[in-house]
GROMACS .gro file of N, CA and C in nm:
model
  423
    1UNK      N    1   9.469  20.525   1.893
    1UNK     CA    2   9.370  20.475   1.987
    1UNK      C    3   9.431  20.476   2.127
    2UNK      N    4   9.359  20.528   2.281
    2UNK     CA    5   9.423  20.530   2.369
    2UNK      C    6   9.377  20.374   2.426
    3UNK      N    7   9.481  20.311   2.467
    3UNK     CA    8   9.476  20.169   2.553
    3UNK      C    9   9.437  20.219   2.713
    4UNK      N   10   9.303  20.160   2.765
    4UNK     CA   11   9.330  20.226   2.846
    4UNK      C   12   9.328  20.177   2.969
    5UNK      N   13   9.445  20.074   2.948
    5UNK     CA   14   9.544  20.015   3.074
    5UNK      C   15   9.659  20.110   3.103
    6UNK      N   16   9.698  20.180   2.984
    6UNK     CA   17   9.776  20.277   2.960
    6UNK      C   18   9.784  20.416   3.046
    7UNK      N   19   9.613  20.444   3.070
    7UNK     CA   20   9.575  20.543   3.086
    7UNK      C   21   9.555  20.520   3.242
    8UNK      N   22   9.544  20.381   3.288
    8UNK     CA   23   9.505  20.365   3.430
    8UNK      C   24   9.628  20.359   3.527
    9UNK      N   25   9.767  20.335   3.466
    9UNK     CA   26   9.914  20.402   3.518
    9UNK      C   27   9.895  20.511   3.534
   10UNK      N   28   9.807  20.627   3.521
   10UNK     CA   29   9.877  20.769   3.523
   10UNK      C   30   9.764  20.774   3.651
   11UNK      N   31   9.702  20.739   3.677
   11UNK     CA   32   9.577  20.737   3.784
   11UNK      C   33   9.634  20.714   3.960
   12UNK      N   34   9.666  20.827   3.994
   12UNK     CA   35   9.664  20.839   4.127
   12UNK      C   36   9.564  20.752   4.214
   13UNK      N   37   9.497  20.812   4.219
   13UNK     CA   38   9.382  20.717   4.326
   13UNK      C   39   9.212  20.744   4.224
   14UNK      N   40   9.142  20.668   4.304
   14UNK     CA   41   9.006  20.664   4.248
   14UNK      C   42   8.911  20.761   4.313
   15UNK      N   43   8.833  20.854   4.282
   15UNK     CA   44   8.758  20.906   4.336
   15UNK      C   45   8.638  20.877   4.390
   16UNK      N   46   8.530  20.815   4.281
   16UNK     CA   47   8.452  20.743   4.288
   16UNK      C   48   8.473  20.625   4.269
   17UNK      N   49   8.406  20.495   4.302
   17UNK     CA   50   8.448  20.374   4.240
   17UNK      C   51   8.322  20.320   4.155
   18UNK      N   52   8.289  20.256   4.069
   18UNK     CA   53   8.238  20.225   3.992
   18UNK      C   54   8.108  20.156   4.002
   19UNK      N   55   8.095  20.080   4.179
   19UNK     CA   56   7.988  20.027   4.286
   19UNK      C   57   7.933  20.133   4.308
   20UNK      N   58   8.001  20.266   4.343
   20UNK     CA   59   7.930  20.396   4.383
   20UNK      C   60   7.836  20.492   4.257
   21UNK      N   61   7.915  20.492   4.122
   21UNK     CA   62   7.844  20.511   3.991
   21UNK      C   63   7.732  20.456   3.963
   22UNK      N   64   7.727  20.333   3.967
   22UNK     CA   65   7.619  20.242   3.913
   22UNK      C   66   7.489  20.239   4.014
   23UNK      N   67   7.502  20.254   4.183
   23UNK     CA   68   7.418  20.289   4.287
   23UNK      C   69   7.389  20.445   4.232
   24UNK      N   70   7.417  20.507   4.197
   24UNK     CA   71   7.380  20.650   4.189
   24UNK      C   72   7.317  20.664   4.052
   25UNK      N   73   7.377  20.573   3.924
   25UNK     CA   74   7.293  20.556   3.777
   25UNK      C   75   7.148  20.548   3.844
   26UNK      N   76   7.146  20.391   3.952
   26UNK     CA   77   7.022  20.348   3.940
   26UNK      C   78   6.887  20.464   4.053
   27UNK      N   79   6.949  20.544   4.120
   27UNK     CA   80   6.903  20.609   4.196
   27UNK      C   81   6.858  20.716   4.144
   28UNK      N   82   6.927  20.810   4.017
   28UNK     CA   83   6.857  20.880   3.970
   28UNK      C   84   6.800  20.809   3.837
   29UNK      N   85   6.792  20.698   3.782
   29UNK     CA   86   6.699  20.677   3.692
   29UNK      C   87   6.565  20.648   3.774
   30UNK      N   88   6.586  20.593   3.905
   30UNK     CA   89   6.383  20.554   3.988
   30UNK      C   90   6.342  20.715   4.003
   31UNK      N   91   6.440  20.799   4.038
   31UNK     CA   92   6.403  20.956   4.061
   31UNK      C   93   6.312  21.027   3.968
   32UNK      N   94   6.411  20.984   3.873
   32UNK     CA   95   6.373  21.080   3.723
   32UNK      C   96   6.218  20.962   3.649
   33UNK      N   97   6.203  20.840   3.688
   33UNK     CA   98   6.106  20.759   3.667
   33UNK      C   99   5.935  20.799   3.766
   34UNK      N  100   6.027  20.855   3.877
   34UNK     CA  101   5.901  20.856   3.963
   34UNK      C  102   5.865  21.044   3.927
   35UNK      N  103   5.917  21.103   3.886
   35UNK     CA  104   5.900  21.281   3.847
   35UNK      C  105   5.850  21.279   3.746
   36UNK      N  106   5.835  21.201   3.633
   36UNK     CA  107   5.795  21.197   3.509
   36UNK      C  108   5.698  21.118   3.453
   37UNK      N  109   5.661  20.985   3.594
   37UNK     CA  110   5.541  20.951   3.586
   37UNK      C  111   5.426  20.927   3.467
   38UNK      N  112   5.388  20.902   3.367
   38UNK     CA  113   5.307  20.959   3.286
   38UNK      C  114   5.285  21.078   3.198
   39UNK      N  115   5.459  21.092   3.166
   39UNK     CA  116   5.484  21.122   3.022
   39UNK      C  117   5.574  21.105   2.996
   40UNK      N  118   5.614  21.166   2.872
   40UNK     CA  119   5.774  21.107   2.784
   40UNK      C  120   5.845  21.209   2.768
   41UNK      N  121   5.924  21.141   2.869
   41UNK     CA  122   6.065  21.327   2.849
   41UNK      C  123   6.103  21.292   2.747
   42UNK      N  124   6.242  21.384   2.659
   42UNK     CA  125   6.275  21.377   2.560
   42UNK      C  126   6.443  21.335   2.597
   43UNK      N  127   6.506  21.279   2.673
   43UNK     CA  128   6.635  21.251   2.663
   43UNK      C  129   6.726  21.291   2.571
   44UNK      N  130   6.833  21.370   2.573
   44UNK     CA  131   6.887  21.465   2.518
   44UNK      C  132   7.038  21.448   2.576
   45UNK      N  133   7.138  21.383   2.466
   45UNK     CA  134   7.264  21.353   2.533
   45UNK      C  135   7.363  21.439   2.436
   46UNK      N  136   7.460  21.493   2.560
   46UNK     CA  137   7.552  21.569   2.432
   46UNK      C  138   7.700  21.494   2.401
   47UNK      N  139   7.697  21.479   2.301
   47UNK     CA  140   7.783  21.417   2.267
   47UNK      C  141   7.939  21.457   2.284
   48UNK      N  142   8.002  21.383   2.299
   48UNK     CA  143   8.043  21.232   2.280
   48UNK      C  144   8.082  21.186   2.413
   49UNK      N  145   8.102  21.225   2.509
   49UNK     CA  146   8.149  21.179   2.593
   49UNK      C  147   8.083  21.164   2.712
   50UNK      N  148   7.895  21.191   2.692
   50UNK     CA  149   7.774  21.114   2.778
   50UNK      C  150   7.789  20.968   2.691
   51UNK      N  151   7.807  20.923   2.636
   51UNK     CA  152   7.739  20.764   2.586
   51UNK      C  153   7.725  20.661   2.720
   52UNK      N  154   7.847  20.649   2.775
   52UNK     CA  155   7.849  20.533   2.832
   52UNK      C  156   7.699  20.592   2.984
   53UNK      N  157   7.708  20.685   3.013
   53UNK     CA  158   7.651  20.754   3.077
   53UNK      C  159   7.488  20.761   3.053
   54UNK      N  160   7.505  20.809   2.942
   54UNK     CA  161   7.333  20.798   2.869
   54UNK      C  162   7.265  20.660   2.860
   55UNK      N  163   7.357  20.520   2.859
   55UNK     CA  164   7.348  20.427   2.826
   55UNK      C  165   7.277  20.341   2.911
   56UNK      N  166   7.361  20.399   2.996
   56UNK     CA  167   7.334  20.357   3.184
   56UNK      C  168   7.196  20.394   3.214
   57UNK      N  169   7.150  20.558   3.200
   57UNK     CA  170   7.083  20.652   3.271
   57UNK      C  171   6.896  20.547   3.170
   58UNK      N  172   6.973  20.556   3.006
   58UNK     CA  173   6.847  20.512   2.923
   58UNK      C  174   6.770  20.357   3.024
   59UNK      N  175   6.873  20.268   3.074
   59UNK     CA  176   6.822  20.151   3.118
   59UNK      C  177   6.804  20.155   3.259
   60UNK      N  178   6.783  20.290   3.315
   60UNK     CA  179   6.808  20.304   3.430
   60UNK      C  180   6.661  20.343   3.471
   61UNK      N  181   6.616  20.442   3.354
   61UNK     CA  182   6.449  20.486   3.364
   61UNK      C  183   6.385  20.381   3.314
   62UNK      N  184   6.237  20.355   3.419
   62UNK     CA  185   6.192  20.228   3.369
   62UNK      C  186   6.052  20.275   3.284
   63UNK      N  187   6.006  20.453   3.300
   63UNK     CA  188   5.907  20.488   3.159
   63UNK      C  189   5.923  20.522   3.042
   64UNK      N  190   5.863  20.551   2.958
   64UNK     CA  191   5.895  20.537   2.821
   64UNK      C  192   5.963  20.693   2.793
   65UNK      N  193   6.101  20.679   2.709
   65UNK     CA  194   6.127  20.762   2.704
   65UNK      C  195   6.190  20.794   2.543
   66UNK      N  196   6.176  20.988   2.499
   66UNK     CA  197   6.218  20.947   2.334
   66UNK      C  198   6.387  21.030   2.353
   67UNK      N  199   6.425  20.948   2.294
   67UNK     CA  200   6.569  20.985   2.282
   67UNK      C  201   6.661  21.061   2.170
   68UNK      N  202   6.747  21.149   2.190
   68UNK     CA  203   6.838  21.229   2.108
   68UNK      C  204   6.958  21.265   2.111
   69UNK      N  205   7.020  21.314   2.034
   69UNK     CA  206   7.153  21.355   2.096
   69UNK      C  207   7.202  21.504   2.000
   70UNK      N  208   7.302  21.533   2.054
   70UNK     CA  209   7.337  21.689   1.959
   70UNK      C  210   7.470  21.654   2.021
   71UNK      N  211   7.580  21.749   1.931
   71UNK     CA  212   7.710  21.771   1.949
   71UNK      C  213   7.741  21.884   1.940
   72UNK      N  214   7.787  21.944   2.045
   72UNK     CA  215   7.824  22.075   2.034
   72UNK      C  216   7.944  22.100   2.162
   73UNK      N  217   8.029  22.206   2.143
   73UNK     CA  218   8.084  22.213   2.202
   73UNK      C  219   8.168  22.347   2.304
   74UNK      N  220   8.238  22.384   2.359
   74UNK     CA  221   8.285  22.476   2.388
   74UNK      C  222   8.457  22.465   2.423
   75UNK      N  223   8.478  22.407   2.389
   75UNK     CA  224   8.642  22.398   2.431
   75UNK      C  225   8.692  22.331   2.304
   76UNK      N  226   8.808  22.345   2.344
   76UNK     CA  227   8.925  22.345   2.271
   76UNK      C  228   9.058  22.269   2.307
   77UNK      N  229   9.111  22.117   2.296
   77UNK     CA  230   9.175  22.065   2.352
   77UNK      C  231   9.119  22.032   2.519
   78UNK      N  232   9.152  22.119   2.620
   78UNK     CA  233   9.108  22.079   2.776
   78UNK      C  234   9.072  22.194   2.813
   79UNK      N  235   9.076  22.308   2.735
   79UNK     CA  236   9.014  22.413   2.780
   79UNK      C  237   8.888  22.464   2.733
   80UNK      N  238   8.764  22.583   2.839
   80UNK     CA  239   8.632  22.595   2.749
   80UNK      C  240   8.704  22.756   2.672
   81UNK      N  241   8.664  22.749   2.571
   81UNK     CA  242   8.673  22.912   2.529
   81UNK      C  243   8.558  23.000   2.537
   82UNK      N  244   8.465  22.955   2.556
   82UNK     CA  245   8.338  23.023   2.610
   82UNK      C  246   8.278  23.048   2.489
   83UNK      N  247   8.305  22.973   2.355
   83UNK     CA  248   8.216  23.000   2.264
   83UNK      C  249   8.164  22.851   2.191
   84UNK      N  250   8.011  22.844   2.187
   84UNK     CA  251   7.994  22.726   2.155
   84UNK      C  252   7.961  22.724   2.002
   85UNK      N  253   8.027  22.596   1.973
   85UNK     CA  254   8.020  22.548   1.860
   85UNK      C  255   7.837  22.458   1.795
   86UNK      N  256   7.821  22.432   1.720
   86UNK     CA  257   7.688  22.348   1.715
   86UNK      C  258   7.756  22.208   1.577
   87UNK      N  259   7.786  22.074   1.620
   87UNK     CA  260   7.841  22.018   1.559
   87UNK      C  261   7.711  21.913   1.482
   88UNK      N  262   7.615  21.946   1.539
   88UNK     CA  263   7.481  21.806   1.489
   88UNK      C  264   7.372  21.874   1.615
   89UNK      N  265   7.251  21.905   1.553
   89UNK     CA  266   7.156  21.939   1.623
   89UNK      C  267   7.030  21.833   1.668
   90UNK      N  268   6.902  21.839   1.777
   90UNK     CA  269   6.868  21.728   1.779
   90UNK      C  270   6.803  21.773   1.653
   91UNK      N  271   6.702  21.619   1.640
   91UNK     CA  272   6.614  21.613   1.523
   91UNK      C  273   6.478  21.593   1.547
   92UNK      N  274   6.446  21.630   1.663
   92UNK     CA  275   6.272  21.649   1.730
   92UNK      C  276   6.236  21.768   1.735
   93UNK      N  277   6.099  21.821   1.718
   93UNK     CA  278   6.059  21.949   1.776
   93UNK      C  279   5.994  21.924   1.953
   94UNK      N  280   6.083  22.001   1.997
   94UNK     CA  281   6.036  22.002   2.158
   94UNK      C  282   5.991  22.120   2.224
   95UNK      N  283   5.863  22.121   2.124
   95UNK     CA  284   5.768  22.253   2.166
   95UNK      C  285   5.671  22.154   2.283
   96UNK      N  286   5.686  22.214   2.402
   96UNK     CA  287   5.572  22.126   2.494
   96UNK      C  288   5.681  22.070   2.570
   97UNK      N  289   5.739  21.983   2.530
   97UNK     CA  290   5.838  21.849   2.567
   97UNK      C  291   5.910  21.897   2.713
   98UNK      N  292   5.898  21.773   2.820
   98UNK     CA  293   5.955  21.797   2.936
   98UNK      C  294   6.113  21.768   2.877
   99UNK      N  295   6.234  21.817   2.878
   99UNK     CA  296   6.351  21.743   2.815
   99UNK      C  297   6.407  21.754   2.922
  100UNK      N  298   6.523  21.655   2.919
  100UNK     CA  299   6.634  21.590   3.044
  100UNK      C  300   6.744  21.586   2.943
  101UNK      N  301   6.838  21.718   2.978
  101UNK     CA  302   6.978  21.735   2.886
  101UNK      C  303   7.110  21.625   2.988
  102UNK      N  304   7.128  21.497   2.946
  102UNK     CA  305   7.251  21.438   2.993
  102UNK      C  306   7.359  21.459   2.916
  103UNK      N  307   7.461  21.512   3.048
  103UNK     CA  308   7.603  21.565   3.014
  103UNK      C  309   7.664  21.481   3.086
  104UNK      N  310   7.823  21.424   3.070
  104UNK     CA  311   7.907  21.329   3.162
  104UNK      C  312   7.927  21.399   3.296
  105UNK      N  313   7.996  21.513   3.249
  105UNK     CA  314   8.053  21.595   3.366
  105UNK      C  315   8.025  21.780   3.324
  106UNK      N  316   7.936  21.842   3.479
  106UNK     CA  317   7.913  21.961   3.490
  106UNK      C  318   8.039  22.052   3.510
  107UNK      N  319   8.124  22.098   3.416
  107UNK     CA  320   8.255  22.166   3.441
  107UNK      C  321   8.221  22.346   3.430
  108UNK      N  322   8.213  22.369   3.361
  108UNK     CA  323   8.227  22.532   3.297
  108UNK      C  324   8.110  22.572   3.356
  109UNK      N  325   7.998  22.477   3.315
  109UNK     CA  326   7.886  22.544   3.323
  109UNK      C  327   7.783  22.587   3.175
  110UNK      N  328   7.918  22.644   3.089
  110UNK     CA  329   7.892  22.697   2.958
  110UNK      C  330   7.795  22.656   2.894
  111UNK      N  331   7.803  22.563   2.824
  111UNK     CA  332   7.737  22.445   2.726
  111UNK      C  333   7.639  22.457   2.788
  112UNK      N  334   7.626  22.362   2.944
  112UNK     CA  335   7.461  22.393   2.986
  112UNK      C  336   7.398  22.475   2.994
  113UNK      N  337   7.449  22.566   3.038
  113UNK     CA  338   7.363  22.747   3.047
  113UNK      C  339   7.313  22.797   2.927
  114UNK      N  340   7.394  22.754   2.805
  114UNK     CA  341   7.392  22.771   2.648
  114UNK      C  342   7.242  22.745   2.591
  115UNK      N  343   7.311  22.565   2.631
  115UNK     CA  344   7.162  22.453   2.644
  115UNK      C  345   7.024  22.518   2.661
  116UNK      N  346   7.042  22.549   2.820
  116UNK     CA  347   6.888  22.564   2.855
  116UNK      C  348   6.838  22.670   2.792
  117UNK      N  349   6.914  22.776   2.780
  117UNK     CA  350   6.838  22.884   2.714
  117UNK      C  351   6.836  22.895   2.601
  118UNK      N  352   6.917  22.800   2.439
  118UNK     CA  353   6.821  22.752   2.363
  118UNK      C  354   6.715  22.666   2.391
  119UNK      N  355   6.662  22.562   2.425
  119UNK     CA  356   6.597  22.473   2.485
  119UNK      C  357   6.468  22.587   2.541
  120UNK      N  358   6.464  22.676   2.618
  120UNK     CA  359   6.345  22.757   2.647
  120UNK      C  360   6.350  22.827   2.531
  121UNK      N  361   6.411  22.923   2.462
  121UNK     CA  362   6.337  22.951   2.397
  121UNK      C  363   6.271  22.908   2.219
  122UNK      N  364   6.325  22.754   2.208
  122UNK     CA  365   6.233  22.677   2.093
  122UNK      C  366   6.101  22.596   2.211
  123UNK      N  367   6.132  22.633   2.332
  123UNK     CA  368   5.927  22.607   2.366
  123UNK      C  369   5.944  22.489   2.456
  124UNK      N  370   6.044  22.452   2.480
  124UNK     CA  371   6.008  22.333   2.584
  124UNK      C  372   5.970  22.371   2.714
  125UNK      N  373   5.883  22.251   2.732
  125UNK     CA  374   5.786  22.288   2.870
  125UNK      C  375   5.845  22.290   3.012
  126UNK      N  376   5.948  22.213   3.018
  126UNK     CA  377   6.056  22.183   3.121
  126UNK      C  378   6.207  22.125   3.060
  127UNK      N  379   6.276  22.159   3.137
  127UNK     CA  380   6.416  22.123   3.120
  127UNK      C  381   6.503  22.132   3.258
  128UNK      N  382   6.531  22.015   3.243
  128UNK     CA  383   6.654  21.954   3.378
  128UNK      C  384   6.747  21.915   3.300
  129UNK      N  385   6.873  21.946   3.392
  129UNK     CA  386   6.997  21.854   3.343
  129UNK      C  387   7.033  21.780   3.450
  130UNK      N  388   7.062  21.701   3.367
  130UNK     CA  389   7.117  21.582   3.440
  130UNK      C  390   7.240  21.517   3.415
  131UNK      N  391   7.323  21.527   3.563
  131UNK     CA  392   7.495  21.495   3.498
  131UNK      C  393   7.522  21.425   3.623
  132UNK      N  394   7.625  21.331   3.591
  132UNK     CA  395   7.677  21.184   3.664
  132UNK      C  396   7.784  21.255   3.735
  133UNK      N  397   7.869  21.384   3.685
  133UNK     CA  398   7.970  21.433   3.764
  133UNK      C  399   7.934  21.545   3.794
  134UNK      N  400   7.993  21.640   3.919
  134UNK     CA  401   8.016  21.777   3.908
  134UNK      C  402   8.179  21.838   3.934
  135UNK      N  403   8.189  21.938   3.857
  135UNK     CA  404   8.347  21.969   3.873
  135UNK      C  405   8.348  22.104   3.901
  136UNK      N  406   8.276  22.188   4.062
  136UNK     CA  407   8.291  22.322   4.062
  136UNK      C  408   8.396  22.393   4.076
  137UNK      N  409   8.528  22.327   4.050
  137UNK     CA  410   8.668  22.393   4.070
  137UNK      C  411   8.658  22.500   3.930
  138UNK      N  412   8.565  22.474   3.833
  138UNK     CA  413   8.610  22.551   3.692
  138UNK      C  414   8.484  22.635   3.645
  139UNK      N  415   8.359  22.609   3.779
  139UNK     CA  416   8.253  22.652   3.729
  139UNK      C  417   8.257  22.799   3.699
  140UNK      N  418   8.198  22.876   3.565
  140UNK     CA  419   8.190  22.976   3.541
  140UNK      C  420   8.005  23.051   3.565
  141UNK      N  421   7.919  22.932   3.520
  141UNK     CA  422   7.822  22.961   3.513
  141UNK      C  423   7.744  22.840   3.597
   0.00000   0.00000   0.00000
């Protein structure tokens, strides 16, 4: 198990601070509340390392929304290998469905690009992603 007082010694400085996270949770959940207006996106988190993120974003939208998650992946230790894995798929049909794919952090690109274009072609009507970080130092796609 990592302790992670442990983990906060190796931490140079802070990038964001956590006042700045939680102003920006609540800013794009009124966003994504006021775009979606009168219907039910399908919230779509990939696992494992949106939770705390999804958690935030779920109490952050104040319309009704149906929720999922899938695990899949593309890397390997800290690197992407550019081939994705499918570890747990969702369990809705989102033929029609506006869906909102939450990821922690936009790195590769991979996974999402993967995403959307399964996601269009099983029929969904719209698809946004939505991610709390961006990391274009590694973007591929």
């Amino acid at each position: 198990m990592i302790d992670r007082f442990d983990m906060e010694k190796d931490i140079d400085h802070i990038l964001v601070t956590e006042e700045q996270l939680q102003t920006r949770i609540k800013e794009m959940g009124a966003q994504i509340s006021r775009e979606y207006a009168g219907r039910v996106p399908l919230l779509i988190g990939v696992l494992k390392g949106v939770v705390p993120f999804y958690a935030a974003m779920a109490q952050a939208i104040t319309i009704p929304v149906q929720e999922d998650f899938m695990c899949i992946s593309s890397y390997e230790a800290t690197q992407s290998t550019g081939n994705i894995k499918f570890r747990k798929d969702i369990d809705v049909d989102i033929t029609g469905r506006d869906v909102l794919i939450l990821e922690d952090i936009l790195d590769s690109g991979n996974t999402l690009a993967f995403l959307k274009q399964y996601f269009e072609v099983k029929g969904a009507a719209s698809i946004t992603i939505v991610t709390l970080l961006d990391k274009p130092s590694r973007r591929e796609k």
